[in-house]
GROMACS .gro file of C-alpha atoms in nm:
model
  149
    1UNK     CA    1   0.000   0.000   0.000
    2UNK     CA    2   0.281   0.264   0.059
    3UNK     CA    3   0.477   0.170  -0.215
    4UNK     CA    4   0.144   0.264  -0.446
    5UNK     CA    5   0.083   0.562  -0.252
    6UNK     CA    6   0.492   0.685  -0.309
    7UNK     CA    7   0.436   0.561  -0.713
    8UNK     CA    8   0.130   0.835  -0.691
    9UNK     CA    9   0.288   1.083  -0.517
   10UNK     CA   10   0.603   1.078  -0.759
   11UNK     CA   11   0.325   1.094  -1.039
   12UNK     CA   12   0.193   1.435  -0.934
   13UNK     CA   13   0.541   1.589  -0.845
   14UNK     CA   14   0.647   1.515  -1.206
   15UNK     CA   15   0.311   1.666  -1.381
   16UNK     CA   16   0.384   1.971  -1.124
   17UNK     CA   17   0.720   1.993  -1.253
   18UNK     CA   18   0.854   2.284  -1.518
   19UNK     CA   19   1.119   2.232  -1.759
   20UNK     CA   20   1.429   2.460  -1.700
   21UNK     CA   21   1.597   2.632  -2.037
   22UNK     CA   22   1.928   2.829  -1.957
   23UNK     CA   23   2.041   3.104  -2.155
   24UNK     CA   24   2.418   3.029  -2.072
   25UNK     CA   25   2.711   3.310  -1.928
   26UNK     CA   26   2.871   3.326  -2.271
   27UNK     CA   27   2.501   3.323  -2.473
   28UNK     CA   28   2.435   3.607  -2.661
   29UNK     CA   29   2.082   3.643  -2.783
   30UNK     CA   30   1.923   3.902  -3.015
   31UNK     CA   31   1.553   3.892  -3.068
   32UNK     CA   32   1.236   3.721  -2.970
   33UNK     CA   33   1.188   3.485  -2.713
   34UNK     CA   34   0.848   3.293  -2.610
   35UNK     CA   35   0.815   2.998  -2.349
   36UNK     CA   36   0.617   2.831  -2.131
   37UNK     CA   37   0.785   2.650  -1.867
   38UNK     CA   38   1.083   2.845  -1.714
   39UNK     CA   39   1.353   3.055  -1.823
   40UNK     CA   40   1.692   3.150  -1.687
   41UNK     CA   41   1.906   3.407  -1.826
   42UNK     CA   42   2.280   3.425  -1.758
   43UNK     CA   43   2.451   3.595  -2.072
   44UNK     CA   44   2.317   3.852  -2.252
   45UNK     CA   45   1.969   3.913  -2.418
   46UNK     CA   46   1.862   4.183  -2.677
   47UNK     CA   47   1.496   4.183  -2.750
   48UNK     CA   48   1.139   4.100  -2.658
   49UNK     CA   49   1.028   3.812  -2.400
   50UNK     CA   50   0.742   3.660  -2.391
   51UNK     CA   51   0.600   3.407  -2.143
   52UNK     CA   52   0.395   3.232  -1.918
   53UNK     CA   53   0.626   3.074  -1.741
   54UNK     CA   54   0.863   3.234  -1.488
   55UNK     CA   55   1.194   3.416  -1.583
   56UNK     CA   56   1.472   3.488  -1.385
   57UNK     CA   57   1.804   3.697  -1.503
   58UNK     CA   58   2.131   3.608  -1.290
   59UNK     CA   59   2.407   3.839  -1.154
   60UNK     CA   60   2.557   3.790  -1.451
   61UNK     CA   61   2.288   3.832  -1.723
   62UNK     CA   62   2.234   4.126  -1.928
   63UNK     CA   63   1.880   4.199  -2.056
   64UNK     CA   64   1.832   4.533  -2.277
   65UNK     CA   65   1.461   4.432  -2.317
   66UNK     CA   66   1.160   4.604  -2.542
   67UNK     CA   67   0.921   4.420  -2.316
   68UNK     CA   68   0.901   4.121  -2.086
   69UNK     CA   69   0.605   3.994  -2.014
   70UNK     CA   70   0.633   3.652  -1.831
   71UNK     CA   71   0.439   3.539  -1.502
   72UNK     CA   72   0.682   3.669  -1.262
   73UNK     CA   73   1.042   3.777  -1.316
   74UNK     CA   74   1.331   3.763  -1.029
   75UNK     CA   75   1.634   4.011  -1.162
   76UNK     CA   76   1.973   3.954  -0.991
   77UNK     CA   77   2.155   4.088  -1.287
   78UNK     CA   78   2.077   4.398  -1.522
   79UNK     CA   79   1.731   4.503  -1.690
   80UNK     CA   80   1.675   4.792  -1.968
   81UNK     CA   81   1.316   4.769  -2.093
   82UNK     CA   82   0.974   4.750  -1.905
   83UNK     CA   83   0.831   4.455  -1.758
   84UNK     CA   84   0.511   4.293  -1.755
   85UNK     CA   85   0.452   4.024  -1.476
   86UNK     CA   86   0.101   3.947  -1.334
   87UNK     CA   87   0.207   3.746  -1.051
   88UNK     CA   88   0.563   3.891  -0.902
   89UNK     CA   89   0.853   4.108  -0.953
   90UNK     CA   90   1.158   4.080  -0.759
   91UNK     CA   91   1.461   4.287  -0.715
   92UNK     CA   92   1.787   4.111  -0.561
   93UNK     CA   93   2.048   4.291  -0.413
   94UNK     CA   94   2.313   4.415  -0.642
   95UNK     CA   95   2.057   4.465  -0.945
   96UNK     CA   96   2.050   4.730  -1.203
   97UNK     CA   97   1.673   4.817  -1.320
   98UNK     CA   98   1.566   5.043  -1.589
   99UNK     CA   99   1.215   5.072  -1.667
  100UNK     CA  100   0.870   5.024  -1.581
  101UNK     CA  101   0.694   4.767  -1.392
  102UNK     CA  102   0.344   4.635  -1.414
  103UNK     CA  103   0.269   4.355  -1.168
  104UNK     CA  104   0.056   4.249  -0.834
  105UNK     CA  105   0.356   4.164  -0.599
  106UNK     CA  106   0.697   4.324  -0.609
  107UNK     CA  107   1.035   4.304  -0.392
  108UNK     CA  108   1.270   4.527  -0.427
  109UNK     CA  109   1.561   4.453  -0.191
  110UNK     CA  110   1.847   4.668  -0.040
  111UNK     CA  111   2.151   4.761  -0.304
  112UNK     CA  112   1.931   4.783  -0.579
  113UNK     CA  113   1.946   5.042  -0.884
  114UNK     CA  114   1.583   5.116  -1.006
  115UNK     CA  115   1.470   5.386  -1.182
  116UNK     CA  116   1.099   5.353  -1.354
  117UNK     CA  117   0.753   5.340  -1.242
  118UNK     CA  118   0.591   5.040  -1.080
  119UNK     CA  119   0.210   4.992  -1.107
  120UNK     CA  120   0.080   4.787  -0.889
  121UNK     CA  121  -0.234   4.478  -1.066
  122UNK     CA  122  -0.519   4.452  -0.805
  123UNK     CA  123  -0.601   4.156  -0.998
  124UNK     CA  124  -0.476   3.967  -1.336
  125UNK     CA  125  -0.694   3.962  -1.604
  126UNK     CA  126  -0.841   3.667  -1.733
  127UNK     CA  127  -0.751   3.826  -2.130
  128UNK     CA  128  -0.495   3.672  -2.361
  129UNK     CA  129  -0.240   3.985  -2.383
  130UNK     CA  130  -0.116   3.856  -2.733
  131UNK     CA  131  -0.474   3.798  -2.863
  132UNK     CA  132  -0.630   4.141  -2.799
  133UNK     CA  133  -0.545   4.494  -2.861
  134UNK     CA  134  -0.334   4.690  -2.612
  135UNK     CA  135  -0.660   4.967  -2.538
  136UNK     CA  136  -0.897   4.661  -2.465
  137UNK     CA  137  -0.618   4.517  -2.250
  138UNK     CA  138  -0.538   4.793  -2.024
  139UNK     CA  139  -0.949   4.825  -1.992
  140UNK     CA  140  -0.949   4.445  -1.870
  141UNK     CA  141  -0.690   4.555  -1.602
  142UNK     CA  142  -0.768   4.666  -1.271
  143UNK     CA  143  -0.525   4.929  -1.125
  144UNK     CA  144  -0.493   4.925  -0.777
  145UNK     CA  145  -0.416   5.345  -0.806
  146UNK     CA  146  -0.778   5.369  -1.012
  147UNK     CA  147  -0.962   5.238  -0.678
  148UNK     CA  148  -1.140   5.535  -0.486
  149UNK     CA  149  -0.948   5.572  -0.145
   0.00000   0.00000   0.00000
């Protein structure tokens, strides 16, 4: 009986699972990238992102983004270009941010470089970004500074 019940449980633990890609330290990328599982950046990236899975740029990554737009987005490295993520943003310690950020949940931690705007998602959306246009989008959204205080 155990044995069948640790067979299950290794079941759902793989069907939970997301792959991992790595954009490698001496990867340089120029142009559009869209996944679904999870991303991690460590070389340098020139372009657009998009996602939704969850992205994450190491100390020694380089982004010089138009957009990203993935579910959340942890930066340890450096950022040019607004992002874009519905369920998190976070800042590590010894990033470099430049641009505006659109997202429910953010972290910005001590030693970190940001200059933009954040705007803060009382709730995501249930609209396909890609599928609609970007003034029927930003009607979908609900902006937590739109709320009457």
């Amino acid at each position: 009986m155990a044995e069948e019940q640790k067979k299950e449980e290794t079941k759902t633990v793989e069907k939970t699972k997301k792959n991992i890609t790595v954009l490698g330290q001496e990867t340089e990328f120029d142009g559009v990238i869209e996944f679904t599982d999870n991303l991690v950046i460590t070389g340098k990236f020139n372009g657009t992102i998009k996602a939704t899975g969850d992205l994450e740029i190491e100390k020694t990554g380089v982004c010089k983004v138009d957009a990203i737009d993935a579910n959340s987005v942890v930066v340890s490295g450096k950022v040019t270009g607004n992002m874009y993520a519905p369920e998190r943003v976070e800042m590590c310690t010894g990033s470099f941010v430049t641009g505006d950020v659109v997202t429910s949940h953010i972290r910005i931690a001590d030693n970190v470089e940001f200059e933009g705007q954040v705007t803060m998602l009382d709730s995501v959306p249930d609209v396909d970004l890609f599928s609609v246009a970007s003034a029927e989008y930003k009607q979908a959204m609900v902006l937590k500074s739109d709320e009457p205080r």
